[in-house]
Amino acid sequence: SLTHPAHVVIIGAGPSGSLAAALLNKQGIKATIIEKSTFPRFSIGESLLPACMESLKKADMFDAVNAAGFQFKNGAAFHANGQHTEFDFTDKYTSGEGTTFQVQRSQFDKLLADTAEQQGVTIHYQHEIKNIDVGREKPLLTVLDENQTSYEIEADFILDASGFGRVLPRLLGLEEPSTLPPRRAIFTHIEDNITAESYDRNKILISVHPDDCKVWYWLIPFSNGTCSFGVVGEPEFFANYPDDHLAALKQLATEESNLKVLLSQATYPNPCGTIMGYSANVTKLFDRNFALLGNAGEFLDPVFSSGVTIAMKSAELAADLLVKQFNNEVVDWQTEYANTLMTGVNAFRCYVEGWYTGEFQDVVLHDNPNPKIKQMICSILAGYAWDKSNPFVAEPARRLKVVAAICKT
Ligand code: FAD
């Protein structure tokens, strides 16, 4: 590989940061990650999509993830008012990996960061970005180290991979409200004690609340007999439930008949987390000397588990462009980064919006789907949202309208 004098500083060691660093390092570009916490640290976002396995392969991280003992995942199950459907991710329109994992993010993110470090990436833990000056030729970051001592670091380019920390959007005033209404998620890790033989631990289970199709639950099994369990709804919905999130979650678990049976023996040994108003947008995804990756840029909604896949895709696109740029090739960040990334994000956005109107729920839960159409939808659900040969990627709104109309008849 080429050896460049260039130095890229990356804010955050989540999946987008570790992946971008590994990909740059592989091309001989010096990559330094500044991470404010110590690892392992908790993160929400535990159900991966097969498409992100393709990103892990490019970063030489696939084998490490495969060997780590995470829960195998081969699809998604949807349940609403007694109707049940399953999507097998290996039966899809786009070629590529058809299986993946459900991961405790504390372990997964540490594994990616450690693998990047072994490959030659430098990571400074407990160092927090406090300020940035992007007005200079080379951007300058002000960092607070673990002893609360401030220092400055100069880079040729900054990648903001700070997730919900959204460091550059906040410091540079790039934040923009999301077009999606604010929603709240409450969640915990349970000992599920599920005995039902019909229950498939290899799939995420998404269930819809019987009284409100805008409210849904996730059940994400891990390989150690525990599950991540959470509920998403608009803030007003939770007003009718106990203020104590764990009590609310337990009550909600009894309101959906399938979950009520599945989780009848579950225990709740851990505290409940909550996150609210997580959907976010920005006025721009890049500038002359920085780009925003993953959640530091845009975050839609958790319903299709697309967050980590989008984060990894952004890392891949940005790393490829930086390699070209440092090789003095002409790079068009608008076309090759922002527009390309948004192809997939906008496809997901269309199906997220359709989920909450109920239209896409009808499509997903249809009991006699056209097999070819199901494969195309399955590709999106498996994370292959950048394959423009899939009509459901090329024209998401029109295709959704057509197929929703068919499902209604
Ligand atoms: P992160 O993983 O958030 O990493 C950012 C890192 O930056 C952190 O380690 C943080 O400590 C560090 N940082 C922050 N500020 C600073 C600073 N000032 N200086 C230095 N470092 C800093 N996605 C899925 O793929 N599957 C799911 O099932 C899923 N479920 C979700 C459920 C909910 C309720 C929500 C809200 C999201 C869910 N997501 C899911 C999305 C997922 O959480 C994110 O998309 C993913 O974690 C983004 O990765 P990232 O690399 O962009 O950032």
XYZ file of C-alpha atoms and ligand atoms in Angstrom:
462
model
C 0.000 0.000 0.000
C 0.990 3.624 -0.451
C 2.487 5.638 2.354
C 0.998 9.103 2.624
C 2.232 11.845 4.900
C -1.434 12.659 5.561
C -2.951 12.376 9.016
C -6.683 11.910 9.623
C -8.093 12.503 13.097
C -11.322 10.676 13.874
C -13.674 11.691 16.687
C -15.144 8.587 18.370
C -14.317 4.857 18.370
C -17.803 3.492 17.593
C -18.325 1.316 14.498
C -17.998 4.201 12.022
C -14.810 5.540 13.649
C -13.041 2.190 13.988
C -13.987 1.144 10.481
C -12.867 4.404 8.849
C -9.587 4.274 10.777
C -8.918 0.672 9.735
C -9.674 1.396 6.079
C -7.381 4.464 6.015
C -4.620 2.640 7.879
C -4.821 -0.181 5.332
C -3.979 2.360 2.622
C -1.001 3.740 4.542
C -2.807 6.844 5.846
C -2.149 7.688 9.491
C -5.390 7.512 11.487
C -5.760 8.658 15.098
C -8.994 8.182 17.031
C -9.887 10.439 19.960
C -12.513 8.685 22.129
C -14.011 10.323 25.197
C -14.967 7.204 27.160
C -13.179 4.020 28.180
C -14.114 0.771 26.417
C -16.135 -1.342 26.932
C -18.979 1.184 27.204
C -22.716 0.666 26.653
C -24.321 1.628 23.352
C -27.782 0.977 21.996
C -28.040 -0.500 18.470
C -27.546 -4.222 18.892
C -29.099 -5.899 15.855
C -26.827 -5.768 12.817
C -27.764 -6.186 9.147
C -25.949 -8.551 6.742
C -24.815 -5.657 4.526
C -22.493 -4.438 7.256
C -20.619 -7.759 7.091
C -19.464 -6.632 3.634
C -18.040 -3.461 5.200
C -16.308 -5.506 7.899
C -14.680 -7.670 5.201
C -13.186 -4.579 3.520
C -11.703 -3.478 6.851
C -10.276 -6.969 7.584
C -12.542 -7.260 10.643
C -14.909 -9.956 9.406
C -12.973 -12.913 10.857
C -12.657 -11.315 14.290
C -16.412 -10.648 14.425
C -17.228 -14.162 13.175
C -15.058 -15.733 15.858
C -16.398 -13.692 18.768
C -19.373 -15.908 19.655
C -22.117 -13.364 19.032
C -25.711 -14.496 18.408
C -26.159 -15.591 14.777
C -28.867 -13.637 12.900
C -30.459 -14.653 9.600
C -33.544 -12.477 9.401
C -36.328 -10.466 10.936
C -39.754 -11.486 12.235
C -42.695 -9.083 12.407
C -45.773 -9.592 14.550
C -48.960 -7.496 14.702
C -52.396 -8.414 16.025
C -51.874 -12.150 15.625
C -50.308 -11.847 12.171
C -46.735 -13.075 11.884
C -44.214 -12.887 9.015
C -40.576 -13.713 8.700
C -37.928 -12.460 6.322
C -35.046 -14.811 5.623
C -32.145 -12.518 4.730
C -30.471 -15.208 2.628
C -33.460 -15.130 0.240
C -32.927 -11.660 -1.149
C -32.583 -9.783 -4.443
C -29.061 -8.348 -3.975
C -26.056 -10.640 -3.729
C -23.797 -10.460 -0.669
C -23.764 -11.832 2.876
C -27.197 -12.953 4.034
C -26.487 -13.452 7.718
C -25.054 -11.395 10.525
C -25.114 -11.122 14.347
C -26.946 -9.578 17.264
C -24.322 -8.054 19.480
C -23.829 -6.576 22.899
C -22.408 -3.304 21.631
C -20.048 -2.916 24.573
C -18.224 -6.077 23.369
C -18.709 -5.486 19.641
C -17.438 -1.902 19.619
C -14.441 -2.883 21.768
C -13.646 -5.737 19.382
C -13.674 -3.404 16.362
C -11.585 -0.781 18.174
C -9.061 -3.379 19.403
C -8.820 -4.874 15.909
C -8.191 -1.428 14.418
C -5.498 -0.843 17.055
C -3.835 -4.182 16.236
C -3.812 -3.126 12.587
C -1.877 0.039 13.482
C -4.486 2.668 14.358
C -3.800 4.881 17.397
C -6.698 5.351 19.838
C -6.618 7.791 22.742
C -9.318 6.815 25.255
C -10.702 9.266 27.807
C -9.758 12.140 25.523
C -12.650 14.442 24.703
C -12.934 16.884 21.819
C -13.812 20.307 23.191
C -13.319 22.658 20.281
C -12.403 22.846 16.606
C -11.045 25.454 14.239
C -11.866 24.499 10.645
C -11.082 27.977 9.276
C -7.380 27.142 8.908
C -5.801 25.141 6.073
C -5.355 22.251 8.493
C -8.152 21.934 11.051
C -7.131 22.192 14.706
C -8.848 20.269 17.493
C -8.748 21.146 21.189
C -8.791 18.008 23.309
C -9.118 17.419 27.071
C -7.116 14.373 28.196
C -7.809 11.983 31.099
C -6.047 14.381 33.515
C -8.239 17.289 32.355
C -5.216 18.793 30.606
C -5.987 20.549 27.363
C -3.907 20.021 24.213
C -4.236 20.759 20.508
C -3.961 18.383 17.587
C -3.724 19.322 13.914
C -4.963 17.095 11.110
C -5.169 17.067 7.349
C -8.779 16.003 7.623
C -11.274 15.341 10.437
C -13.872 12.583 10.417
C -16.578 13.127 13.018
C -17.699 9.657 14.147
C -19.017 10.857 17.528
C -22.497 9.334 17.131
C -25.185 10.953 19.267
C -22.365 13.152 20.696
C -22.657 15.005 17.344
C -19.497 16.955 18.099
C -19.005 18.913 14.863
C -22.719 19.570 14.220
C -22.873 21.139 17.707
C -19.566 23.039 17.568
C -20.079 24.297 14.001
C -23.839 24.938 14.204
C -24.760 22.337 11.582
C -27.690 20.793 13.444
C -31.057 20.707 11.719
C -34.325 19.260 13.034
C -35.284 15.856 11.672
C -38.307 15.543 9.423
C -39.405 12.624 11.633
C -41.403 13.442 14.808
C -39.605 12.962 18.144
C -39.952 9.500 19.634
C -38.824 7.901 22.864
C -37.297 4.471 23.343
C -37.132 2.656 26.678
C -35.070 -0.522 26.885
C -33.198 -2.987 29.044
C -31.415 -6.340 28.910
C -33.577 -9.160 30.276
C -33.048 -12.805 31.193
C -35.682 -13.975 28.726
C -36.179 -17.607 29.872
C -38.121 -18.228 26.657
C -39.124 -21.881 26.317
C -41.482 -21.705 23.297
C -40.031 -24.003 20.650
C -41.466 -21.878 17.863
C -39.364 -18.915 18.968
C -36.460 -18.316 16.575
C -33.474 -16.774 18.373
C -31.798 -16.168 14.995
C -34.164 -13.318 14.169
C -34.957 -9.936 15.642
C -38.653 -9.838 16.576
C -40.473 -6.582 15.886
C -43.982 -6.454 17.409
C -46.628 -3.774 16.985
C -48.706 -2.573 19.940
C -52.330 -3.787 19.529
C -53.851 -0.334 20.180
C -51.407 1.939 18.375
C -49.541 0.967 15.210
C -47.025 3.774 15.848
C -45.781 1.937 18.924
C -43.513 -1.064 18.470
C -41.294 -3.381 20.495
C -37.937 -4.952 19.706
C -36.759 -8.267 21.087
C -33.138 -8.976 20.188
C -31.762 -12.271 21.531
C -28.090 -12.545 22.453
C -26.038 -15.741 22.552
C -25.970 -15.911 26.380
C -29.697 -16.387 27.066
C -30.423 -12.706 27.467
C -32.306 -10.367 25.166
C -32.340 -6.666 24.499
C -35.970 -5.619 24.930
C -37.293 -2.166 24.107
C -40.349 -0.149 23.158
C -40.559 2.901 20.888
C -43.411 5.402 20.875
C -44.216 9.096 20.709
C -43.684 10.816 24.086
C -47.458 11.274 24.699
C -47.969 7.528 24.490
C -45.782 6.953 27.545
C -47.766 9.519 29.582
C -50.292 6.773 30.407
C -47.622 4.485 31.847
C -45.650 4.559 35.108
C -42.844 7.149 35.267
C -40.559 4.327 36.282
C -39.340 3.055 32.896
C -38.811 -0.509 34.077
C -42.373 -0.677 35.422
C -43.648 0.790 32.133
C -41.683 -1.752 30.098
C -43.002 -4.669 32.194
C -46.556 -3.429 31.778
C -46.105 -2.994 28.020
C -44.739 -6.537 27.769
C -48.130 -7.850 28.936
C -50.172 -5.807 26.445
C -49.073 -7.574 23.260
C -50.417 -11.128 23.356
C -47.469 -12.886 21.671
C -44.867 -11.123 23.835
C -46.973 -11.746 26.909
C -46.601 -15.497 26.373
C -42.968 -15.384 25.235
C -41.811 -13.248 28.159
C -44.000 -14.779 30.869
C -40.913 -16.191 32.652
C -38.590 -13.268 31.925
C -36.715 -11.492 34.695
C -35.558 -7.898 34.611
C -32.266 -7.726 36.541
C -30.902 -4.600 34.847
C -31.829 -0.923 34.959
C -33.865 0.532 32.115
C -32.349 3.033 29.705
C -34.177 5.667 27.746
C -33.371 7.891 24.807
C -35.611 10.524 23.345
C -35.612 12.689 20.212
C -32.784 10.703 18.669
C -33.682 11.377 15.014
C -31.361 14.082 13.747
C -30.258 15.857 10.621
C -27.505 18.252 9.526
C -27.184 21.150 7.081
C -24.134 19.551 5.455
C -22.311 16.237 5.656
C -18.850 17.501 4.656
C -16.725 20.563 3.998
C -13.208 21.291 2.750
C -11.494 19.580 5.665
C -14.056 17.455 7.494
C -16.862 14.957 6.970
C -19.554 13.575 9.267
C -19.915 9.808 9.598
C -22.733 7.639 10.977
C -24.950 9.184 13.609
C -22.850 12.342 13.796
C -24.541 13.117 10.469
C -28.021 11.787 10.128
C -30.015 9.348 12.251
C -33.430 8.165 11.146
C -35.131 5.600 13.314
C -34.297 2.230 14.846
C -37.186 0.179 13.376
C -35.168 -1.494 10.626
C -31.871 -1.727 12.563
C -30.164 0.327 9.865
C -27.986 2.569 12.086
C -24.749 0.593 12.218
C -25.040 -0.351 8.535
C -25.402 3.307 7.512
C -22.548 4.237 9.883
C -20.251 1.649 8.294
C -21.272 2.626 4.764
C -20.427 6.267 5.501
C -17.022 5.200 6.836
C -16.301 3.194 3.686
C -17.318 6.003 1.337
C -15.324 8.660 3.223
C -12.204 6.489 3.531
C -12.261 5.714 -0.214
C -12.541 9.407 -1.052
C -9.751 10.406 1.317
C -7.421 7.868 -0.285
C -8.166 9.409 -3.690
C -7.826 12.959 -2.346
C -4.445 12.279 -0.749
C -3.357 10.754 -4.067
C -4.147 14.126 -5.657
C -7.147 12.804 -7.564
C -10.110 15.120 -8.014
C -12.847 14.207 -5.576
C -16.448 15.391 -5.633
C -17.640 15.003 -2.033
C -21.170 16.129 -2.881
C -21.714 13.446 -5.508
C -19.470 10.687 -4.258
C -20.090 11.085 -0.523
C -23.269 13.002 0.362
C -25.471 11.984 -2.579
C -24.268 8.387 -2.584
C -24.789 7.988 1.167
C -28.230 9.582 0.928
C -29.366 7.060 -1.701
C -29.547 4.403 1.001
C -30.592 6.757 3.793
C -33.496 8.060 1.713
C -34.622 4.546 0.811
C -34.673 3.650 4.514
C -36.419 6.966 5.303
C -39.237 6.141 2.896
C -39.864 2.755 4.534
C -39.550 4.235 8.039
C -42.201 6.829 7.177
C -44.333 4.096 5.609
C -43.928 2.001 8.761
C -45.437 4.725 10.937
C -48.350 5.440 8.562
C -49.040 1.702 8.698
C -48.625 1.322 4.910
C -45.330 -0.551 5.090
C -46.600 -2.647 8.013
C -49.366 -3.922 5.714
C -46.742 -4.791 3.095
C -44.393 -6.515 5.533
C -47.189 -8.477 7.219
C -48.992 -9.501 4.023
C -49.715 -13.229 4.238
C -49.363 -14.020 0.533
C -46.579 -11.840 -0.867
C -45.253 -11.969 -4.408
C -41.930 -13.857 -3.945
C -39.922 -11.531 -6.229
C -41.209 -8.418 -4.463
C -40.518 -10.010 -1.106
C -36.889 -10.619 -2.161
C -36.515 -6.957 -3.149
C -37.922 -5.790 0.175
C -35.793 -8.366 1.939
C -32.693 -6.803 0.357
C -33.549 -3.453 1.940
C -34.264 -5.071 5.313
C -30.877 -6.835 5.031
C -29.231 -3.437 4.547
C -28.548 -3.506 0.783
C -30.126 -0.085 0.340
C -27.489 1.202 -2.092
C -28.184 -1.331 -4.856
C -29.886 0.875 -7.427
C -30.718 -2.126 -9.595
C -33.335 -2.898 -6.921
C -36.468 -0.916 -7.902
C -37.246 -0.520 -4.176
C -33.963 1.422 -3.837
C -34.212 3.331 -7.119
C -37.787 4.555 -6.574
C -38.738 3.831 -2.965
C -41.794 6.103 -2.688
C -43.399 4.975 -5.941
C -42.727 1.294 -5.324
C -44.056 1.474 -1.780
C -47.248 3.165 -3.002
C -47.823 0.538 -5.674
C -47.141 -2.456 -3.463
C -49.151 -0.989 -0.542
C -52.123 -0.580 -2.879
C -51.805 -4.226 -3.982
C -51.644 -5.354 -0.338
C -54.867 -3.489 0.446
C -56.874 -5.354 -2.221
P -21.457 5.526 18.164
O -21.480 4.070 18.144
O -22.464 6.245 18.988
O -20.003 5.968 18.671
C -19.679 7.317 18.927
C -18.475 7.380 19.856
O -18.035 8.750 19.919
C -18.803 6.946 21.276
O -17.932 5.920 21.688
C -18.621 8.231 22.091
O -18.099 7.984 23.396
C -17.634 9.039 21.246
N -17.740 10.496 21.473
C -18.874 11.235 21.623
N -18.559 12.531 21.870
C -17.207 12.618 21.859
C -16.283 13.690 22.058
N -16.677 14.945 22.341
N -14.953 13.431 21.973
C -14.515 12.167 21.714
N -15.359 11.113 21.526
C -16.678 11.326 21.590
N -28.548 0.458 14.920
C -28.457 -0.784 14.426
O -27.669 -1.008 13.504
N -29.233 -1.805 14.923
C -30.147 -1.600 15.909
O -30.816 -2.556 16.340
C -30.294 -0.282 16.426
N -31.172 -0.022 17.427
C -31.275 1.262 17.909
C -32.215 1.559 18.892
C -32.380 2.869 19.360
C -33.428 3.180 20.390
C -31.549 3.899 18.839
C -31.696 5.308 19.324
C -30.583 3.605 17.884
C -30.439 2.302 17.402
N -29.500 1.992 16.418
C -29.434 0.736 15.904
C -28.573 3.010 15.905
C -27.159 2.839 16.467
O -27.191 3.035 17.859
C -26.231 3.865 15.837
O -26.556 4.056 14.513
C -24.757 3.489 15.874
O -24.334 3.258 17.195
C -23.944 4.596 15.243
O -22.575 4.324 15.301
P -21.518 5.507 15.244
O -20.207 4.878 14.952
O -21.998 6.578 14.338
O -21.539 6.163 16.715
